[in-house]
Short mmCIF file of C-alpha atoms in Angstrom, two decimals:
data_model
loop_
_atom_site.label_atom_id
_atom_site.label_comp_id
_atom_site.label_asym_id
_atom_site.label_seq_id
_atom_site.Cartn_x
_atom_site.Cartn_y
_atom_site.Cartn_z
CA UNK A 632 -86.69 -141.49 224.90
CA UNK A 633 -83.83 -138.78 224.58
CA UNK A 634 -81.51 -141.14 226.82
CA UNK A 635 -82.03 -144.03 224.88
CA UNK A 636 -80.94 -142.84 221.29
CA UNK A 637 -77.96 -140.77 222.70
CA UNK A 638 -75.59 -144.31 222.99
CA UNK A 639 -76.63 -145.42 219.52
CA UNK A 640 -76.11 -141.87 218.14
CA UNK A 641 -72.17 -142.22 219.65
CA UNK A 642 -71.65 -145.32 218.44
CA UNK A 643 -72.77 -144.25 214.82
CA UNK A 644 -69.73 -141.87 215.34
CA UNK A 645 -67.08 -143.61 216.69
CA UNK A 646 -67.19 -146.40 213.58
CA UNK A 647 -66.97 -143.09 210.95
CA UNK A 648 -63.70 -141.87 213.11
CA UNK A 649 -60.16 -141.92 211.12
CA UNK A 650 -57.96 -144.56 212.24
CA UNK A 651 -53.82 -143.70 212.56
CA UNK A 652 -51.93 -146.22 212.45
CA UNK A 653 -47.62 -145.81 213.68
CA UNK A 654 -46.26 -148.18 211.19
CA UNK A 655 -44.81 -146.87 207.55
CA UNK A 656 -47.49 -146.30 204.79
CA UNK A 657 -46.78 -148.58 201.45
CA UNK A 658 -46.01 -146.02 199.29
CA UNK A 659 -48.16 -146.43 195.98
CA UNK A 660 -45.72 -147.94 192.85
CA UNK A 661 -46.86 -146.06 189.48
CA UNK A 662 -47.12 -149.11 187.05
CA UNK A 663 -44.97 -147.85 184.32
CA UNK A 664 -41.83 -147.59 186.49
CA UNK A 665 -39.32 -150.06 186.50
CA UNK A 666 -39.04 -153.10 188.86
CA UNK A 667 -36.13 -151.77 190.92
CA UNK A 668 -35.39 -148.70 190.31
CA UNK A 669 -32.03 -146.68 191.50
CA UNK A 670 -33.00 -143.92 193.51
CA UNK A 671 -30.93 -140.45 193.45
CA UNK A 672 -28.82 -141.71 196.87
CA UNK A 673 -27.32 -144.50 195.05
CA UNK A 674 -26.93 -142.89 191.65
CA UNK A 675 -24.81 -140.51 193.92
CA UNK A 676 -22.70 -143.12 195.73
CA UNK A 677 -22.31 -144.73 191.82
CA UNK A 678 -20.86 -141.09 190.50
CA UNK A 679 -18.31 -141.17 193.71
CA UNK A 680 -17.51 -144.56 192.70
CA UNK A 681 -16.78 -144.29 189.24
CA UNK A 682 -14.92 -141.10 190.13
CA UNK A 683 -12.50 -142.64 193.06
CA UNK A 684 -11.38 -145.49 190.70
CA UNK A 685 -10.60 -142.86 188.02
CA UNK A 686 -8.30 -141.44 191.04
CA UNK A 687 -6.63 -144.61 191.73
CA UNK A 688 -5.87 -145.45 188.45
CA UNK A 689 -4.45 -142.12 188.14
CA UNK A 690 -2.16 -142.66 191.15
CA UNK A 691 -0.88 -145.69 190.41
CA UNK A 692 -0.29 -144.72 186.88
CA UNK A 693 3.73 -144.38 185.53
CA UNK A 694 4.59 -140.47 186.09
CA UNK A 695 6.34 -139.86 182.93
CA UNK A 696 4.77 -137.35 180.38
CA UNK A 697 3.93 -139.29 177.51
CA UNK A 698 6.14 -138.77 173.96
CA UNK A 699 4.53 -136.25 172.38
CA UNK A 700 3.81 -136.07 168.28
CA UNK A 701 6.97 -136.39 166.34
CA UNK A 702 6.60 -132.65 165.16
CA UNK A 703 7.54 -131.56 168.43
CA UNK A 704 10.13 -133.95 169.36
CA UNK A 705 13.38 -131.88 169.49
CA UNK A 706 16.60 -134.05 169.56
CA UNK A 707 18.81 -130.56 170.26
CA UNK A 708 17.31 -128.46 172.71
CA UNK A 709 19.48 -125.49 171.73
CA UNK A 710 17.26 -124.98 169.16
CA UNK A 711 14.86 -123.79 171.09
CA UNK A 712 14.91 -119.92 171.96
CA UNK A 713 13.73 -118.20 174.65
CA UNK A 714 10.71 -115.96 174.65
CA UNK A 715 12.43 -112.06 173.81
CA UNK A 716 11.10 -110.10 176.78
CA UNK A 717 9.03 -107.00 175.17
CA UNK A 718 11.06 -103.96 174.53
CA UNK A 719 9.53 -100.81 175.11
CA UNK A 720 9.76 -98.21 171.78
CA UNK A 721 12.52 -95.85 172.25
CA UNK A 722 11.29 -92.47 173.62
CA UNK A 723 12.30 -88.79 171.95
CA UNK A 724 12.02 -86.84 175.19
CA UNK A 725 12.86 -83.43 172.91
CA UNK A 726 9.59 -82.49 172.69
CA UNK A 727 8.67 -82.19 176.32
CA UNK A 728 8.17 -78.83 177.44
CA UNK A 729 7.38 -77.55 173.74
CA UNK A 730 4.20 -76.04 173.12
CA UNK A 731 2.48 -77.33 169.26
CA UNK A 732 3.96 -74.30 167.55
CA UNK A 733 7.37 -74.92 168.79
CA UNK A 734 6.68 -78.38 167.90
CA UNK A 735 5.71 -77.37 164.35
CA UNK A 736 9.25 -75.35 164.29
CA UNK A 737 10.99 -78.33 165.01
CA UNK A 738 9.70 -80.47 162.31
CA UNK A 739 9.78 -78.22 159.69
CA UNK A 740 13.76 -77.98 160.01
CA UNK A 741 13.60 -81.44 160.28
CA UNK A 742 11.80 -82.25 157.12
CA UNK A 743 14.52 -79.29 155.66
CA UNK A 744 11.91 -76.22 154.66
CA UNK A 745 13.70 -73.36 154.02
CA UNK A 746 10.82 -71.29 153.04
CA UNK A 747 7.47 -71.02 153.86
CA UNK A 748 4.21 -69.09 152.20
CA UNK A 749 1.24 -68.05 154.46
CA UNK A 750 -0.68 -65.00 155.80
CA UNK A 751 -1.11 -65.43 159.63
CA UNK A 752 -4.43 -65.32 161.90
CA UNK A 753 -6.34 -65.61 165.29
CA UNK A 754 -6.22 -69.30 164.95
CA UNK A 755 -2.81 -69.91 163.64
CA UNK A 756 -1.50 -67.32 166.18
CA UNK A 757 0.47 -69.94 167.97
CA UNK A 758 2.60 -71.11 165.24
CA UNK A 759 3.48 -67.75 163.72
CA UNK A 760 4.53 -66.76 167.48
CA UNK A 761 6.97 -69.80 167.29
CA UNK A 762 8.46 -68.68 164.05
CA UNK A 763 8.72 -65.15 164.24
CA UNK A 764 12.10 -64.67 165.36
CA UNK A 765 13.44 -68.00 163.86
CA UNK A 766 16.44 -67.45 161.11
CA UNK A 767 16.10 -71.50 160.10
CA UNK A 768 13.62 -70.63 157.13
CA UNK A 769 12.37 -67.46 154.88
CA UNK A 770 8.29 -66.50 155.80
CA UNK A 771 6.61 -64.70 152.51
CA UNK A 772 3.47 -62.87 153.20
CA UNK A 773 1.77 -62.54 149.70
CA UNK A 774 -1.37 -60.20 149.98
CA UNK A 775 -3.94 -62.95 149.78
CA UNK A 776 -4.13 -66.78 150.85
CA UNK A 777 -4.41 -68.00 147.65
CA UNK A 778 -1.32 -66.40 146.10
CA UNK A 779 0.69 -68.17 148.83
CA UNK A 780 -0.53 -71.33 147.81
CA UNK A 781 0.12 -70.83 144.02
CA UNK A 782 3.60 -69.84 145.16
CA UNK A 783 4.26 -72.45 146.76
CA UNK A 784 3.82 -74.53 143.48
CA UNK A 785 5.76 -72.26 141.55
CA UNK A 786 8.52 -72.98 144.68
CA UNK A 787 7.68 -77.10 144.07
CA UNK A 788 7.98 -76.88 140.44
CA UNK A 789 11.22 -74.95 140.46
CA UNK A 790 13.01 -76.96 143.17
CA UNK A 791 11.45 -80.36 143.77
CA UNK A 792 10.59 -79.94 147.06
CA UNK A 793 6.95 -79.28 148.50
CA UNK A 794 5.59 -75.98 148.82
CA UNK A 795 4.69 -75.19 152.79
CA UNK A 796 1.40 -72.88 153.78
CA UNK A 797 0.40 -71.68 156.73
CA UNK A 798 -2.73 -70.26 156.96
CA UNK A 799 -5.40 -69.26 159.69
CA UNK A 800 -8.92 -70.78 159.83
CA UNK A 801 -12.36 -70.18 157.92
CA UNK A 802 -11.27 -67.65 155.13
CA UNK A 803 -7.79 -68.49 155.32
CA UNK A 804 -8.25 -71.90 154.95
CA UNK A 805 -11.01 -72.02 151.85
CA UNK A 806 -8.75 -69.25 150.22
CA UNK A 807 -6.21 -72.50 149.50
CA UNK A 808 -8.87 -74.51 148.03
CA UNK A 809 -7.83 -73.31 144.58
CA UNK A 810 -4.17 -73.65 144.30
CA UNK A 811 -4.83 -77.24 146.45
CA UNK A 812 -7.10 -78.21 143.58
CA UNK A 813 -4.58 -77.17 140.73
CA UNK A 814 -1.65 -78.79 142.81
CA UNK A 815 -3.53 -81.98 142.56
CA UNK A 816 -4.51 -81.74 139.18
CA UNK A 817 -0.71 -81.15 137.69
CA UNK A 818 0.95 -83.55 140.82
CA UNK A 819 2.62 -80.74 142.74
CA UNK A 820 3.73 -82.10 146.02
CA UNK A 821 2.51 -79.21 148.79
CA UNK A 822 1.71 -79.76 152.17
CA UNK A 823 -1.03 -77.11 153.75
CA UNK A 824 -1.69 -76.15 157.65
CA UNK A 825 -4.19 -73.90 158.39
CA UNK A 826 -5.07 -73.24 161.70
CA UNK A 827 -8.61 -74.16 163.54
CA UNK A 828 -11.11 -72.88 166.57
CA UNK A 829 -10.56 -74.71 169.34
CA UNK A 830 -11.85 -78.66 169.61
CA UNK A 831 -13.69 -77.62 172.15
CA UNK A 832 -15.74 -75.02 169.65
CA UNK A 833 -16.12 -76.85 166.91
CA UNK A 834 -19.43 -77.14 165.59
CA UNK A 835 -20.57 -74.63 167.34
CA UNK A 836 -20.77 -71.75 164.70
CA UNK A 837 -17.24 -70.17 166.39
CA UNK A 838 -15.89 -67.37 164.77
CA UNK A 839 -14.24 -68.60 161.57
CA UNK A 840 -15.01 -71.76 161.94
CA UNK A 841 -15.37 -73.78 159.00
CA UNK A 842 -15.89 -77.95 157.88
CA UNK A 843 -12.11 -77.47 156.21
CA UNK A 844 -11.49 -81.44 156.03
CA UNK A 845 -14.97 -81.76 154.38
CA UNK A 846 -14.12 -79.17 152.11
CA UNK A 847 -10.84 -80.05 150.89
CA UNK A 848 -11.60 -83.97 151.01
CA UNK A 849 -12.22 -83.11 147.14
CA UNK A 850 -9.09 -81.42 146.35
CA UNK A 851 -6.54 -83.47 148.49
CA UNK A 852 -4.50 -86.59 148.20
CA UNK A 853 -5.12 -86.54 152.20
CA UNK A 854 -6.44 -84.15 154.62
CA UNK A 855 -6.21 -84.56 158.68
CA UNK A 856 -7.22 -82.58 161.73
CA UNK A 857 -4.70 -82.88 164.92
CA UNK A 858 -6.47 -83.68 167.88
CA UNK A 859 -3.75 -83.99 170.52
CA UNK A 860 -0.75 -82.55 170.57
CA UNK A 861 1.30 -85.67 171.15
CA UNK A 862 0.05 -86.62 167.76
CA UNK A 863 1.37 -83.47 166.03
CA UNK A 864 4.69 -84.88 164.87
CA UNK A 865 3.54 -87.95 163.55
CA UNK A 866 0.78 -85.92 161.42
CA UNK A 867 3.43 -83.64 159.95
CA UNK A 868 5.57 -86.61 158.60
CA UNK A 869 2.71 -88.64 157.35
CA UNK A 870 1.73 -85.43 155.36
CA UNK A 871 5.11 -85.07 153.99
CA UNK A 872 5.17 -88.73 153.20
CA UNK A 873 2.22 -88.47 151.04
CA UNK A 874 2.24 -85.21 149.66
CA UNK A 875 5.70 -86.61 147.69
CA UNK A 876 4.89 -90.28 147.16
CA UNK A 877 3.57 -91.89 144.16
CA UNK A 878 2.32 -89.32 142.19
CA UNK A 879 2.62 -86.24 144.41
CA UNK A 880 -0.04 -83.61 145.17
CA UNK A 881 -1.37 -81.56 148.16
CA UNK A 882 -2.08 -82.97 151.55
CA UNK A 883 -3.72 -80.67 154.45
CA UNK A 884 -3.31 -80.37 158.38
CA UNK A 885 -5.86 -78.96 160.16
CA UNK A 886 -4.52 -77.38 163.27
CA UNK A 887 -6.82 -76.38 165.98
CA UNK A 888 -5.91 -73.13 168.61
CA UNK A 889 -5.80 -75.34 171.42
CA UNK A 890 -3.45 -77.73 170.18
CA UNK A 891 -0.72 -75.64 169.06
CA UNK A 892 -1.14 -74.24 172.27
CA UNK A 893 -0.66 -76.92 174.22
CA UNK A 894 2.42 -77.76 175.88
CA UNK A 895 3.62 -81.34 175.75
CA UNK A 896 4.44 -82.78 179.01
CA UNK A 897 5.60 -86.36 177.98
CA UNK A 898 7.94 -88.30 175.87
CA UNK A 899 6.25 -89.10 172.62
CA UNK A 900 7.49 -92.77 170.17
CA UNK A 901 11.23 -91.77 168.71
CA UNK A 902 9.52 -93.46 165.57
CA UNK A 903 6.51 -90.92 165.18
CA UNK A 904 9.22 -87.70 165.36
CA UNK A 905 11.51 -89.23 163.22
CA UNK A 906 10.69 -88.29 159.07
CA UNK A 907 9.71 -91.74 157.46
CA UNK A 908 12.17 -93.71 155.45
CA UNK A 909 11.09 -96.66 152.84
CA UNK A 910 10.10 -99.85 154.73
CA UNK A 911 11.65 -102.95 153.72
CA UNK A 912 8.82 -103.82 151.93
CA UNK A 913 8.67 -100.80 149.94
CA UNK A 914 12.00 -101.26 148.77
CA UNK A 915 11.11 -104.95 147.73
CA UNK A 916 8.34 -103.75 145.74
CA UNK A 917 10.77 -101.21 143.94
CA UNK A 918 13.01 -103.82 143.02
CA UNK A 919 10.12 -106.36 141.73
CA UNK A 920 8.75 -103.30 139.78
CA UNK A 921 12.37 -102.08 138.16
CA UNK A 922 12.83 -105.83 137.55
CA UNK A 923 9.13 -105.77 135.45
CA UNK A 924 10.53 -102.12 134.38
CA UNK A 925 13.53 -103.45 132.98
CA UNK A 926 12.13 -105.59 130.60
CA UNK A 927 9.56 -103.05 129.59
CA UNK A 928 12.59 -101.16 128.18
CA UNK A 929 13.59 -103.64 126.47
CA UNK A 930 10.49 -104.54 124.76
CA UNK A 931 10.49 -100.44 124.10
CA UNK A 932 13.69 -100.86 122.53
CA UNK A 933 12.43 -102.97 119.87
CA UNK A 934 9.24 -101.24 119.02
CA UNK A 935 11.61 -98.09 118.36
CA UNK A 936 13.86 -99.80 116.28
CA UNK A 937 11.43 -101.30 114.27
CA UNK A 938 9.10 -98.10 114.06
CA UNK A 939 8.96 -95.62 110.78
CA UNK A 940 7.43 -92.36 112.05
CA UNK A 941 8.12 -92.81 116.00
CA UNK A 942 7.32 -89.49 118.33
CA UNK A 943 8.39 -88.60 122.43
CA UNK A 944 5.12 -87.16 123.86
CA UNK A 945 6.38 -86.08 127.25
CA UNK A 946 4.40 -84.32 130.24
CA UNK A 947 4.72 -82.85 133.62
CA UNK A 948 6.54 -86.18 135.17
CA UNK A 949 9.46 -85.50 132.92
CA UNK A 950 9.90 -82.33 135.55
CA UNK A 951 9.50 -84.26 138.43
CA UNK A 952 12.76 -85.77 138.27
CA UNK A 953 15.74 -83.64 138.64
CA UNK A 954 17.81 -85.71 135.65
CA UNK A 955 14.32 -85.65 133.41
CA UNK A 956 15.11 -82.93 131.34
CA UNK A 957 18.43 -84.42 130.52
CA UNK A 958 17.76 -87.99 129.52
CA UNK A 959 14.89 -87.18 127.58
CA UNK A 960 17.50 -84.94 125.15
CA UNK A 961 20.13 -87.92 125.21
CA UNK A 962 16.63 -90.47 124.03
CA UNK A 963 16.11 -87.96 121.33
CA UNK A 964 19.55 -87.49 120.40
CA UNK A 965 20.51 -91.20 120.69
CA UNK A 966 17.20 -92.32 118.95
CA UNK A 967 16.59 -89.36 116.87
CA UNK A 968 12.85 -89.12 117.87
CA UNK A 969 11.17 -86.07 117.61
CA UNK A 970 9.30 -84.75 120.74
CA UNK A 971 5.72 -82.79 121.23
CA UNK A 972 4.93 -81.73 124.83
CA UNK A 973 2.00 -80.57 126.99
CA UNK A 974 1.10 -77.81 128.73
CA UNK A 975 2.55 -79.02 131.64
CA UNK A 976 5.29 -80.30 130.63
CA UNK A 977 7.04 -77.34 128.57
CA UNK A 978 10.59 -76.53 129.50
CA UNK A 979 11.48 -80.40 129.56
CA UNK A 980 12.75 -79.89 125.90
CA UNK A 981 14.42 -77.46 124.15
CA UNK A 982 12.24 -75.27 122.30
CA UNK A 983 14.96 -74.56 119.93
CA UNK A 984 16.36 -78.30 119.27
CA UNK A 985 15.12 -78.62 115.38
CA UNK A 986 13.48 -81.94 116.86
CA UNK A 987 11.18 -80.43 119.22
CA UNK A 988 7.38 -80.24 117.96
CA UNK A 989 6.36 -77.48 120.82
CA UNK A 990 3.20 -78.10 122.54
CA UNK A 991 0.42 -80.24 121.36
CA UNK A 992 -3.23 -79.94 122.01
CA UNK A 993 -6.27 -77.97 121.36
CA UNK A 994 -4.05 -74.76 121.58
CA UNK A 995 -1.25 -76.31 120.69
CA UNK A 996 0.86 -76.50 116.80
CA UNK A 997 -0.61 -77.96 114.06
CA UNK A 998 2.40 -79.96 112.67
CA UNK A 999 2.93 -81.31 116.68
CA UNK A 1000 -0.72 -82.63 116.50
CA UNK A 1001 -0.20 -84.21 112.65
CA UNK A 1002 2.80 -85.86 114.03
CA UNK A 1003 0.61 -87.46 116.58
CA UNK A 1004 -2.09 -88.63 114.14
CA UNK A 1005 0.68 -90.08 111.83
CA UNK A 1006 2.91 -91.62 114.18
CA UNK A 1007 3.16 -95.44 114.13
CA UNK A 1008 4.73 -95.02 117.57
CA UNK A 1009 3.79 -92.80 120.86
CA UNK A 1010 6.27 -93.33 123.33
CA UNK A 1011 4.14 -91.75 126.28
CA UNK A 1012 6.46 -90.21 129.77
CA UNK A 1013 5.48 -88.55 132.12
CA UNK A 1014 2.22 -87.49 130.35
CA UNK A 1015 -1.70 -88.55 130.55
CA UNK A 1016 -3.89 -88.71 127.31
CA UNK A 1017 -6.08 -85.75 128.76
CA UNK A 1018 -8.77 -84.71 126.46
CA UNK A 1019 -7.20 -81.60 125.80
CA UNK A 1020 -4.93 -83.59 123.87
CA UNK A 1021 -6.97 -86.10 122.58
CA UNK A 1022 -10.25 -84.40 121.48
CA UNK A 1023 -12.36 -87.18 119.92
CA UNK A 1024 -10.79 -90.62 121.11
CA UNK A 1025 -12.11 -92.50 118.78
CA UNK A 1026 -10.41 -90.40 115.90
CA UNK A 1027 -7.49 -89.81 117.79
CA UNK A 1028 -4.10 -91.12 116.57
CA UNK A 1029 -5.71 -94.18 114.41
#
């Protein structure tokens, strides 16, 4: 029974058995393909095509550049200059081997000080070591910081030339903040360097430390801490620069121990050690302003000929200029206009010239302020309508 069903049970088997065949499989065509499409081989071969006739084309094209626009066709070729190879900036190897307060000597007889106004310190130590024994300029030692910095406007008034101060960190430094602040409100040129803790210290609480750049931001024209010594000469002539330019006032260099010193051991720029002159276009701007100034006089001229009751009211800027003084008495004389002055600006005419009106103001003569109010002219130099002067604008010379 067993022996019969075995054949029939193998033969049941052998017809579900896979069949392989050895020739290719059709491979299945997706319907929304196109009829003959490229495979990647031939888009390949295509791409190498395309690119070998580019080649030959190429090759057996004519050699010659081809013209180029007419804007750079050049019929003389000796128009056409060479590249200038780069020039490196002249060096000032005088420096090298100076520490910062020998460095600070330097430029101070370079910038001509002849006198300087401090009270030394820990900080500043360096820089009063370097000018101890030096005969080039005078050192006064007033009894307190801030009486060196009011001399040194008194020496600015008197001679032109900016007042120098040199004074240590912390206390040293805020004691300037006063005459700074009164230098910039009358335009004194002055030029302050007070020393500082070491870069390395600061903000750290050292002793005598203090923000002084923060501090004087408010009182100065500019205000600048050296950082590197190689810097330092640069520093001092941009200070000088700006402390007597435009309407001058006080600048301050912050000078920290470990900078002054420092000891320079490389050539520095000749153009940083050199004290600044007036660019080129400076000097164009001067001439396009006396040009516009020129023709302001003249339009002066005419208001003063044709004015009744004119008055000169003449400030501080009258004192800035050496020849001030003496061409505001030929205007006066030539013009016969009386003149009233400020505060500020006393000594620029002579008290006892029967034309002068003395000082005006709120402390100042009553027939110098009736002038003003009955003037039909104010010829205005070297002065600012401060409110000292003119109390209640609106009621003020109607």
């Amino acid at each position: 029974m067993l022996s019969s069903q075995a054949p029939n049970r193998a033969l049941r088997l052998s017809l579900r058995a896979r069949h392989f065949s050895t020739s290719r499989p059709v491979a299945a065509v997706s319907p929304y393909r196109s009829a003959n499409p490229a495979t990647k081989s031939q888009k390949k071969v295509e791409k190498r095509e395309q690119s070998t006739a580019a080649a030959t084309q190429a090759a057996h094209s004519s050699p010659a550049r081809t013209v180029p626009s007419p804007a750079f066709n050049r019929s003389v070729k000796e128009d056409v200059q060479p590249l200038q190879a780069f020039r490196q900036p002249e060096m000032d190897h005088s420096f090298v081997g100076m520490n910062g307060g020998q460095i600070f000597h330097e430029m101070m007889l370079r910038h001509g000080v002849k006198h300087v106004f401090g009270y030394p310190g820990g900080a500043i130590l360096p820089v009063f070591d370097a000018i101890y024994n030096s005969e080039a300029f005078d050192f006064i030692l007033p009894r307190h910081e801030q009486g060196a910095g009011h001399m040194a406007e008194g020496y600015a008034r008197a001679c032109g030339k900016p007042g120098v101060v040199l004074v240590t960190s912390g206390p040293g430094a805020t004691n300037v903040i006063t005459p700074m602040q009164d230098a910039l409100m009358d335009g004194t040129p002055m030029v302050v360097f007070c020393g500082q803790v070491p870069t390395t210290a600061i903000g750290s609480d050292a002793f005598q430390e203090a923000d002084v750049i923060g501090i004087s931001r408010a009182c100065t024209k500019w205000n600048v801490m050296v950082k590197n010594i190689a810097e330092l000469p640069r520093r001092i002539n941009e200070a000088f620069e700006i402390a007597t330019s435009g309407r001058p006032g006080p600048v301050l260099v912050d000078l920290p121990k470990d900078v002054t010193g420092a000891m320079l051991n490389r050539p520095i720029p000749m153009s940083s050690t050199l004290p600044t002159h007036p660019s080129a276009a400076s000097l164009a701007a001067k001439d396009l302003s006396r040009k516009q100034l020129d023709s302001a006089i003249s339009r002066t001229a005419d208001l003063i000929n044709m004015a009744k009751k004119p008055v000169i009211y003449c400030g501080a800027g009258i004192l800035g200029h050496p020849d001030g003084p003496q061409l505001l008495k030929e205007l006066s004389e030539k013009a016969q206009i009386p003149v009233t002055t400020t505060l500020q600006g006393l000594g620029a005419y002579d008290e006892l010239d029967p034309k002068a009106l003395h000082m005006l103001g709120m402390h100042g003569s009553a027939f110098a302020n009736m002038s003003m109010q009955e003037a039909d002219l104010i010829l205005a130099l070297g002065a600012r309508f401060d409110d000292r002067i003119t109390g209640h604008v609106p009621r003020f010379a109607p």
